[in-house]
Coordinates of C-alpha atoms and ligand atoms in Angstrom, one line a residue:
M1 CA -12.2 13.6 3.5
H2 CA -12.8 11.4 0.5
A3 CA -13.4 14.9 -1.4
N4 CA -10.2 16.6 0.3
P5 CA -7.0 13.8 -0.7
E6 CA -4.3 14.8 -1.2
L7 CA -0.7 13.2 -2.9
S8 CA 2.2 11.5 -0.8
F9 CA 4.3 13.6 1.6
A10 CA 1.7 16.0 0.6
E11 CA -1.3 15.6 3.1
T12 CA -0.9 19.0 5.1
R13 CA -5.0 19.5 5.4
T14 CA -5.6 16.0 6.3
A15 CA -2.8 16.0 9.2
G16 CA -4.1 19.0 10.2
V17 CA -8.0 17.6 10.9
V18 CA -7.0 14.4 12.7
A19 CA -4.0 16.1 14.8
D20 CA -7.3 19.0 15.6
D21 CA -9.3 15.8 16.2
L22 CA -6.3 13.7 18.3
K23 CA -6.2 16.8 20.6
R24 CA -9.8 17.5 21.4
L25 CA -10.1 13.3 22.4
G26 CA -7.4 14.2 25.6
F27 CA -4.3 12.7 23.0
E28 CA -0.6 14.1 23.0
V29 CA -0.8 15.6 19.7
T30 CA 3.6 15.2 18.2
T31 CA 3.4 16.6 14.3
G32 CA 5.6 16.2 11.2
V33 CA 6.7 12.8 12.0
G34 CA 8.8 11.4 9.1
R35 CA 7.2 14.9 7.5
T36 CA 3.7 15.0 7.2
G37 CA 3.0 12.1 9.5
V38 CA 1.2 12.4 12.8
V39 CA 1.4 10.8 16.6
G40 CA -1.1 11.2 19.1
V41 CA 0.0 9.4 22.5
L42 CA -3.0 8.1 25.2
A43 CA -1.0 7.2 28.1
N44 CA -3.7 5.6 30.6
G45 CA -2.2 3.7 33.4
E46 CA 0.1 0.1 33.4
G47 CA -0.2 -2.0 30.6
P48 CA 0.8 -2.8 26.8
R49 CA 1.6 0.0 25.1
V50 CA -0.8 -0.7 21.6
F51 CA 0.3 1.0 18.5
L52 CA -2.9 1.2 16.1
R53 CA -1.9 2.2 12.3
A54 CA -3.6 4.5 9.6
D55 CA -2.5 5.4 6.2
F56 CA -3.5 8.5 4.9
D57 CA -2.2 9.1 1.1
A58 CA -4.1 9.8 -2.0
L59 CA -3.5 8.5 -5.4
P60 CA -3.0 10.2 -8.6
V61 CA -6.3 8.8 -10.0
R62 CA -9.2 10.8 -11.9
E63 CA -12.2 10.0 -9.5
Q64 CA -14.8 8.7 -11.8
T65 CA -17.2 6.9 -9.1
G66 CA -20.0 10.2 -9.4
L67 CA -20.1 9.7 -5.6
D68 CA -21.4 13.7 -4.7
Y69 CA -17.9 13.4 -2.2
A70 CA -16.0 12.2 -5.2
S71 CA -13.4 14.5 -5.4
N72 CA -11.9 17.0 -8.3
A73 CA -8.9 18.2 -6.2
T74 CA -5.4 18.0 -7.7
G75 CA -1.9 17.7 -7.0
T76 CA 1.8 18.1 -7.8
D77 CA 3.5 14.7 -8.5
P78 CA 7.0 14.0 -8.1
D79 CA 7.9 14.8 -11.6
G80 CA 6.9 18.4 -11.1
R81 CA 3.4 17.9 -13.3
Q82 CA -0.2 18.7 -12.1
V83 CA -2.2 15.4 -11.6
P84 CA -6.2 14.8 -9.9
V85 CA -5.8 13.7 -7.3
M86 CA -8.5 10.3 -5.7
H87 CA -8.8 8.5 -2.4
A88 CA -9.0 5.3 -5.0
C89 CA -7.5 3.3 -2.2
G90 CA -9.9 3.9 0.7
H91 CA -6.9 5.3 2.7
D92 CA -9.7 8.3 3.9
M93 CA -11.3 4.8 5.4
H94 CA -8.7 3.8 7.4
V95 CA -8.0 7.6 8.8
T96 CA -11.7 7.8 9.5
C97 CA -12.1 4.1 11.1
L98 CA -9.1 5.4 13.6
L99 CA -10.2 8.5 14.9
G100 CA -13.6 6.6 15.1
A101 CA -12.3 4.2 17.4
L102 CA -10.2 6.5 19.3
D103 CA -13.3 8.2 20.4
L104 CA -14.7 5.2 21.4
L105 CA -11.0 4.3 23.0
A106 CA -10.9 7.7 24.9
A107 CA -14.4 7.4 26.1
A108 CA -14.3 4.3 27.8
R109 CA -10.9 4.8 29.3
R110 CA -12.1 3.7 32.5
S111 CA -12.6 -0.2 31.1
W112 CA -9.0 -0.2 30.2
S113 CA -5.7 0.5 31.3
G114 CA -2.6 0.2 29.3
T115 CA -0.9 3.0 26.6
I116 CA -2.6 3.4 23.4
V117 CA -0.5 5.3 20.2
A118 CA -2.5 6.8 17.2
V119 CA 0.1 6.3 13.8
F120 CA -1.2 8.0 11.1
Q121 CA 1.3 7.7 8.5
P122 CA 1.7 9.4 5.0
A123 CA 2.9 8.0 2.0
E124 CA 2.5 4.2 2.3
E125 CA 1.1 4.7 -1.8
I126 CA 5.2 5.1 -2.4
G127 CA 6.4 2.7 0.4
A128 CA 8.5 5.6 2.3
G129 CA 6.5 6.9 4.9
A130 CA 6.6 4.1 7.7
Q131 CA 10.2 3.6 7.3
A132 CA 10.4 8.0 7.1
M133 CA 8.8 8.1 10.7
V134 CA 10.7 5.4 12.4
D135 CA 14.1 7.5 10.8
D136 CA 12.1 10.3 12.4
G137 CA 12.3 9.0 15.7
L138 CA 8.7 7.6 15.9
F139 CA 9.9 6.2 18.5
A140 CA 11.8 7.8 20.9
T141 CA 8.2 10.0 20.5
A142 CA 5.9 7.0 21.4
G143 CA 7.6 4.6 22.4
T144 CA 8.6 0.8 21.1
P145 CA 5.1 -1.3 20.9
D146 CA 4.6 -4.4 22.5
I147 CA 1.4 -4.8 19.1
V148 CA 1.0 -2.9 16.1
L149 CA -2.6 -3.0 14.5
G150 CA -3.5 -2.3 11.4
Q151 CA -6.4 -2.1 9.0
H152 CA -7.1 -1.8 4.7
V153 CA -10.7 -1.8 3.2
A154 CA -10.5 -4.1 0.4
P155 CA -13.2 -5.0 -2.7
L156 CA -14.7 -8.2 -0.1
P157 CA -18.2 -7.6 0.8
T158 CA -19.1 -5.4 3.7
G159 CA -19.2 -7.1 6.9
M160 CA -15.9 -9.6 5.9
I161 CA -12.8 -9.4 7.3
G162 CA -9.5 -11.3 6.1
C163 CA -6.5 -12.1 7.5
H164 CA -3.7 -14.3 6.5
P165 CA -0.6 -15.2 9.3
G166 CA 2.5 -15.6 8.2
P167 CA 3.8 -13.9 4.9
A168 CA 1.1 -11.7 4.1
L169 CA 1.3 -9.5 1.6
A170 CA 4.1 -9.5 -0.5
A171 CA 7.9 -7.2 -0.9
T172 CA 7.6 -5.4 -4.5
D173 CA 10.9 -4.0 -5.5
A174 CA 10.2 -1.1 -8.8
L175 CA 12.4 -0.6 -11.0
R176 CA 13.7 2.2 -14.0
V177 CA 15.5 1.2 -16.8
R178 CA 17.1 3.0 -19.6
M179 CA 18.7 1.1 -22.5
F180 CA 20.6 2.8 -25.1
G181 CA 20.7 2.7 -28.3
R182 CA 22.2 5.0 -31.4
G183 CA 19.4 6.9 -33.1
A184 CA 19.1 7.9 -37.2
H185 CA 16.6 8.1 -39.5
G186 CA 13.7 5.4 -39.7
S187 CA 14.4 4.6 -43.2
R188 CA 19.0 4.2 -42.7
P189 CA 18.6 1.2 -40.1
E190 CA 21.7 0.2 -40.8
M191 CA 23.4 3.5 -39.6
A192 CA 21.1 3.0 -35.9
I193 CA 20.6 0.6 -33.0
D194 CA 17.0 0.1 -32.6
P195 CA 16.3 0.8 -28.7
V196 CA 12.6 0.2 -29.5
V197 CA 13.3 -3.8 -30.4
M198 CA 16.3 -3.8 -27.8
A199 CA 13.2 -2.9 -25.5
A200 CA 10.5 -5.1 -27.1
A201 CA 13.1 -8.5 -26.2
T202 CA 14.2 -7.6 -23.5
V203 CA 10.2 -7.8 -22.4
L204 CA 9.4 -10.9 -24.0
R205 CA 12.2 -12.5 -22.6
L206 CA 11.4 -10.9 -18.5
Q207 CA 8.5 -13.2 -18.7
T208 CA 10.8 -15.9 -18.9
V209 CA 11.7 -15.2 -15.5
V210 CA 8.6 -16.7 -13.3
S211 CA 7.9 -19.1 -15.9
R212 CA 11.4 -20.8 -16.0
E213 CA 13.4 -19.7 -13.2
I214 CA 10.7 -19.9 -10.3
A215 CA 10.2 -22.8 -8.8
G216 CA 6.0 -24.3 -9.3
G217 CA 5.7 -24.0 -5.4
D218 CA 7.2 -19.9 -5.3
T219 CA 5.1 -16.9 -5.9
A220 CA 6.8 -13.9 -8.1
V221 CA 5.2 -11.2 -10.1
V222 CA 7.3 -9.7 -13.1
T223 CA 5.3 -6.5 -14.5
V224 CA 6.3 -3.9 -17.2
G225 CA 4.0 -1.7 -16.4
A226 CA 5.7 1.0 -18.8
L227 CA 7.7 0.9 -22.3
N228 CA 8.6 4.3 -24.0
A229 CA 10.4 5.1 -26.7
G230 CA 10.8 7.5 -30.0
T231 CA 8.3 10.1 -31.1
K232 CA 8.4 9.6 -34.5
D233 CA 7.6 6.8 -37.1
N234 CA 10.9 7.9 -38.8
V235 CA 12.9 8.7 -36.7
I236 CA 14.7 5.6 -34.6
P237 CA 14.9 6.9 -30.8
D238 CA 17.9 7.4 -28.9
E239 CA 17.2 4.9 -25.9
A240 CA 13.8 2.7 -24.6
E241 CA 12.3 3.2 -20.8
L242 CA 10.7 0.2 -18.8
K243 CA 9.3 0.8 -16.1
L244 CA 9.0 -2.7 -14.2
N245 CA 7.1 -4.3 -10.5
I246 CA 8.5 -7.3 -9.0
R247 CA 6.7 -8.9 -6.4
T248 CA 8.4 -12.4 -3.7
Y249 CA 7.1 -13.7 -0.7
T250 CA 10.9 -14.9 -0.2
P251 CA 14.7 -12.7 0.1
E252 CA 16.1 -16.1 -1.7
V253 CA 12.9 -15.6 -4.8
R254 CA 13.4 -11.6 -4.2
T255 CA 17.7 -12.6 -5.2
T256 CA 16.7 -14.7 -8.3
V257 CA 14.2 -12.5 -9.6
L258 CA 16.0 -9.3 -9.1
D259 CA 19.3 -11.1 -10.2
S260 CA 17.7 -12.7 -13.8
V261 CA 16.4 -9.7 -14.9
T262 CA 19.4 -7.7 -14.3
R263 CA 20.6 -10.4 -16.5
I264 CA 19.3 -9.9 -19.1
V265 CA 18.3 -6.7 -19.6
N266 CA 22.1 -6.4 -19.9
A267 CA 22.7 -9.7 -22.6
E268 CA 19.5 -7.6 -24.2
A269 CA 21.6 -4.9 -24.5
A270 CA 24.4 -6.4 -25.3
A271 CA 23.0 -8.8 -27.7
S272 CA 21.4 -5.6 -29.6
G273 CA 25.2 -3.9 -29.7
A274 CA 24.1 -1.8 -27.9
P275 CA 26.9 1.5 -27.7
R276 CA 26.5 2.0 -23.5
A277 CA 25.5 -0.3 -20.6
P278 CA 21.7 -0.1 -19.6
E279 CA 21.4 2.2 -16.4
I280 CA 19.0 0.3 -14.0
T281 CA 17.4 2.1 -10.9
P282 CA 15.8 1.4 -7.9
L283 CA 12.2 3.1 -7.3
D284 CA 10.1 2.1 -4.5
T285 CA 10.3 -0.6 -1.9
F286 CA 8.2 -2.6 -0.2
P287 CA 9.1 -5.5 2.4
V288 CA 7.4 -8.3 3.2
L289 CA 4.7 -8.3 5.6
V290 CA 4.3 -10.9 8.2
N291 CA 1.5 -11.0 10.3
D292 CA 2.7 -12.8 13.7
P293 CA 0.9 -16.4 14.0
A294 CA -0.2 -15.8 17.7
A295 CA -1.3 -11.7 17.3
V296 CA -4.1 -13.0 14.7
Q297 CA -4.6 -15.4 16.3
R298 CA -5.6 -13.2 19.6
T299 CA -6.8 -10.1 17.7
M300 CA -8.9 -12.3 15.4
G301 CA -9.8 -14.0 17.9
A302 CA -11.9 -11.1 19.5
L303 CA -12.8 -9.9 16.5
A304 CA -14.6 -13.8 15.7
A305 CA -16.3 -13.2 19.6
H306 CA -17.5 -9.9 18.2
F307 CA -18.7 -10.3 14.8
G308 CA -19.6 -13.9 14.6
E309 CA -16.7 -16.6 13.2
H310 CA -18.5 -16.8 10.0
A311 CA -17.3 -13.0 9.6
I312 CA -13.9 -13.2 9.3
V313 CA -11.4 -15.5 6.8
D314 CA -7.9 -16.8 6.2
H315 CA -7.8 -15.7 2.0
G316 CA -4.4 -16.5 2.0
P317 CA -1.4 -14.6 0.7
A318 CA -1.8 -11.5 -1.8
T319 CA 0.2 -9.8 -4.0
G320 CA -0.5 -6.7 -2.5
S321 CA 2.3 -5.0 -0.7
K322 CA 2.0 -2.5 2.0
D323 CA 4.7 -1.0 4.2
C324 CA 2.6 -1.2 7.9
G325 CA 4.7 -4.5 8.9
I326 CA 8.4 -1.6 8.9
L327 CA 6.3 -0.2 12.4
A328 CA 7.0 -3.7 13.3
S329 CA 9.6 -4.9 12.1
A330 CA 11.8 -1.7 13.1
S331 CA 10.8 -2.0 17.2
G332 CA 11.0 -6.2 17.1
A333 CA 6.5 -5.9 17.8
P334 CA 4.6 -8.5 16.6
L335 CA 1.8 -6.9 13.8
C336 CA -1.5 -8.2 13.5
Y337 CA -2.7 -6.8 10.1
W338 CA -6.2 -7.1 8.2
F339 CA -8.4 -6.4 5.4
F340 CA -12.1 -4.7 6.2
G341 CA -15.6 -5.3 2.9
G342 CA -16.3 -2.1 1.5
A343 CA -18.7 -3.9 -1.3
D344 CA -21.8 -4.4 -1.4
P345 CA -22.7 -7.5 -0.3
A346 CA -25.9 -8.2 -2.6
V347 CA -24.0 -6.5 -5.5
Y348 CA -20.7 -9.1 -5.0
A349 CA -23.0 -12.0 -4.3
A350 CA -24.5 -11.7 -7.6
A351 CA -21.2 -11.1 -9.5
E352 CA -19.8 -13.3 -7.5
K353 CA -22.5 -15.8 -9.4
N354 CA -21.9 -14.4 -12.2
G355 CA -18.1 -14.8 -12.9
T356 CA -17.7 -10.8 -13.0
L357 CA -16.0 -10.1 -10.0
G358 CA -13.8 -8.9 -11.9
S359 CA -15.7 -6.4 -14.0
D360 CA -18.5 -5.2 -11.9
I361 CA -16.8 -5.0 -8.6
P362 CA -14.0 -2.1 -8.3
S363 CA -10.8 -2.8 -6.5
N364 CA -8.1 -0.5 -5.1
H365 CA -6.7 2.2 -7.1
S366 CA -9.4 2.1 -9.6
P367 CA -11.2 5.3 -10.6
H368 CA -14.4 3.7 -10.4
F369 CA -13.4 2.3 -6.0
A370 CA -16.1 3.5 -4.1
P371 CA -16.8 1.3 -0.7
L372 CA -20.1 1.8 0.9
I373 CA -19.9 4.6 3.7
N374 CA -21.9 2.6 5.7
P375 CA -22.0 -0.1 6.8
T376 CA -18.0 0.1 6.1
I377 CA -16.9 2.7 8.4
D378 CA -19.0 1.2 11.7
I379 CA -17.5 -2.5 11.1
G380 CA -13.8 -0.3 10.5
V381 CA -14.6 1.3 13.7
Q382 CA -15.3 -1.1 15.4
A383 CA -12.9 -3.5 14.1
M384 CA -9.9 -1.4 15.3
T385 CA -11.6 -0.9 18.8
I386 CA -12.5 -4.6 19.1
A387 CA -8.8 -5.8 18.0
A388 CA -7.4 -2.7 20.4
L389 CA -9.0 -3.9 23.0
S390 CA -7.8 -7.5 22.6
W391 CA -4.3 -5.9 23.9
L392 CA -5.2 -3.3 26.4
T393 CA -5.5 -4.9 29.9
P394 CA -9.0 -4.8 30.8
R395 CA -10.1 -3.6 34.4
Ligands
ZN401 ZN1 -3.8 1.2 0.3
ZN402 ZN1 -3.0 1.3 -2.9

């Protein structure tokens, strides 16, 4: 799975592997749900309908882990470019752990009743897969969930499981901003309206949104991750492009930040005398992921009974974003979404002691992200199995 990563909505090989395994386990399988998603249903008598979700897309990252099962794969990105592809977010682990859990649950079907719905979701990295599956009739195919359970591998030590009740992961808004000037020879600034200076001033002013417009007790992140303009030292270009990534936890703060960004982009263009207004285009969006407190208590209670109280931590809200919550919010079901560690505990402890976690423990999306195969998979399989059993009816 790790050596064969596929980009968002191109997960055809992965979907095939998953579908074959689900059929082997006796699940009723539907493929092509939300383009490349796969749904497996195991109806096993009266009882709750438990959705178990794993995402399965990879990222345009050139793997540098040096693992003997490292990826050499390439894919075509949405702009038509050939790019290297890597499971740099660990979604290969999620697929493997869910298939492992389904194997155990199917083998133990005499000890529980209810319906398991395995949701293998495409395109999590672009925030589009969960919504695509919902729009493509996921609930008509598989029924409405009583609970949605999902997990994500994280740069925590193996054996540690993290979960936060309430708003746990931030909303994301990604924006593309085009700012227009007037190109000219680099020696003749008086003939130009320089979009490079316009964009530079905009980037700096955008950094005042969080520091000057958001209350100290609220959280927001505004990152300008891309700034592109021009080709040559003596050519003033026509336009500049910014790409922004915004993280928030409440609708009020989100609205404030988006309004402020729009106001500042337009005002900086006007301040420069831009010949036309900037274009602001939304790219990916993720809603806030909200864990149901009662569902967290029940699920984490079962995991604590299995792994020990010490294994379960509340890490607080994180500024990452996941679209798993859409499966719950679109159906009115409660959600419990947790993280499980993949880092070598000895390496992690040493890095923590030295204050070098940032440099020594690669995070998700790093070309060096390499969760230990074991015990990470073993723990992920157990966690998903125990979590599912905590909602199914025992018999
Ligand atoms: Zn991920
Ligand atoms: Zn990711």
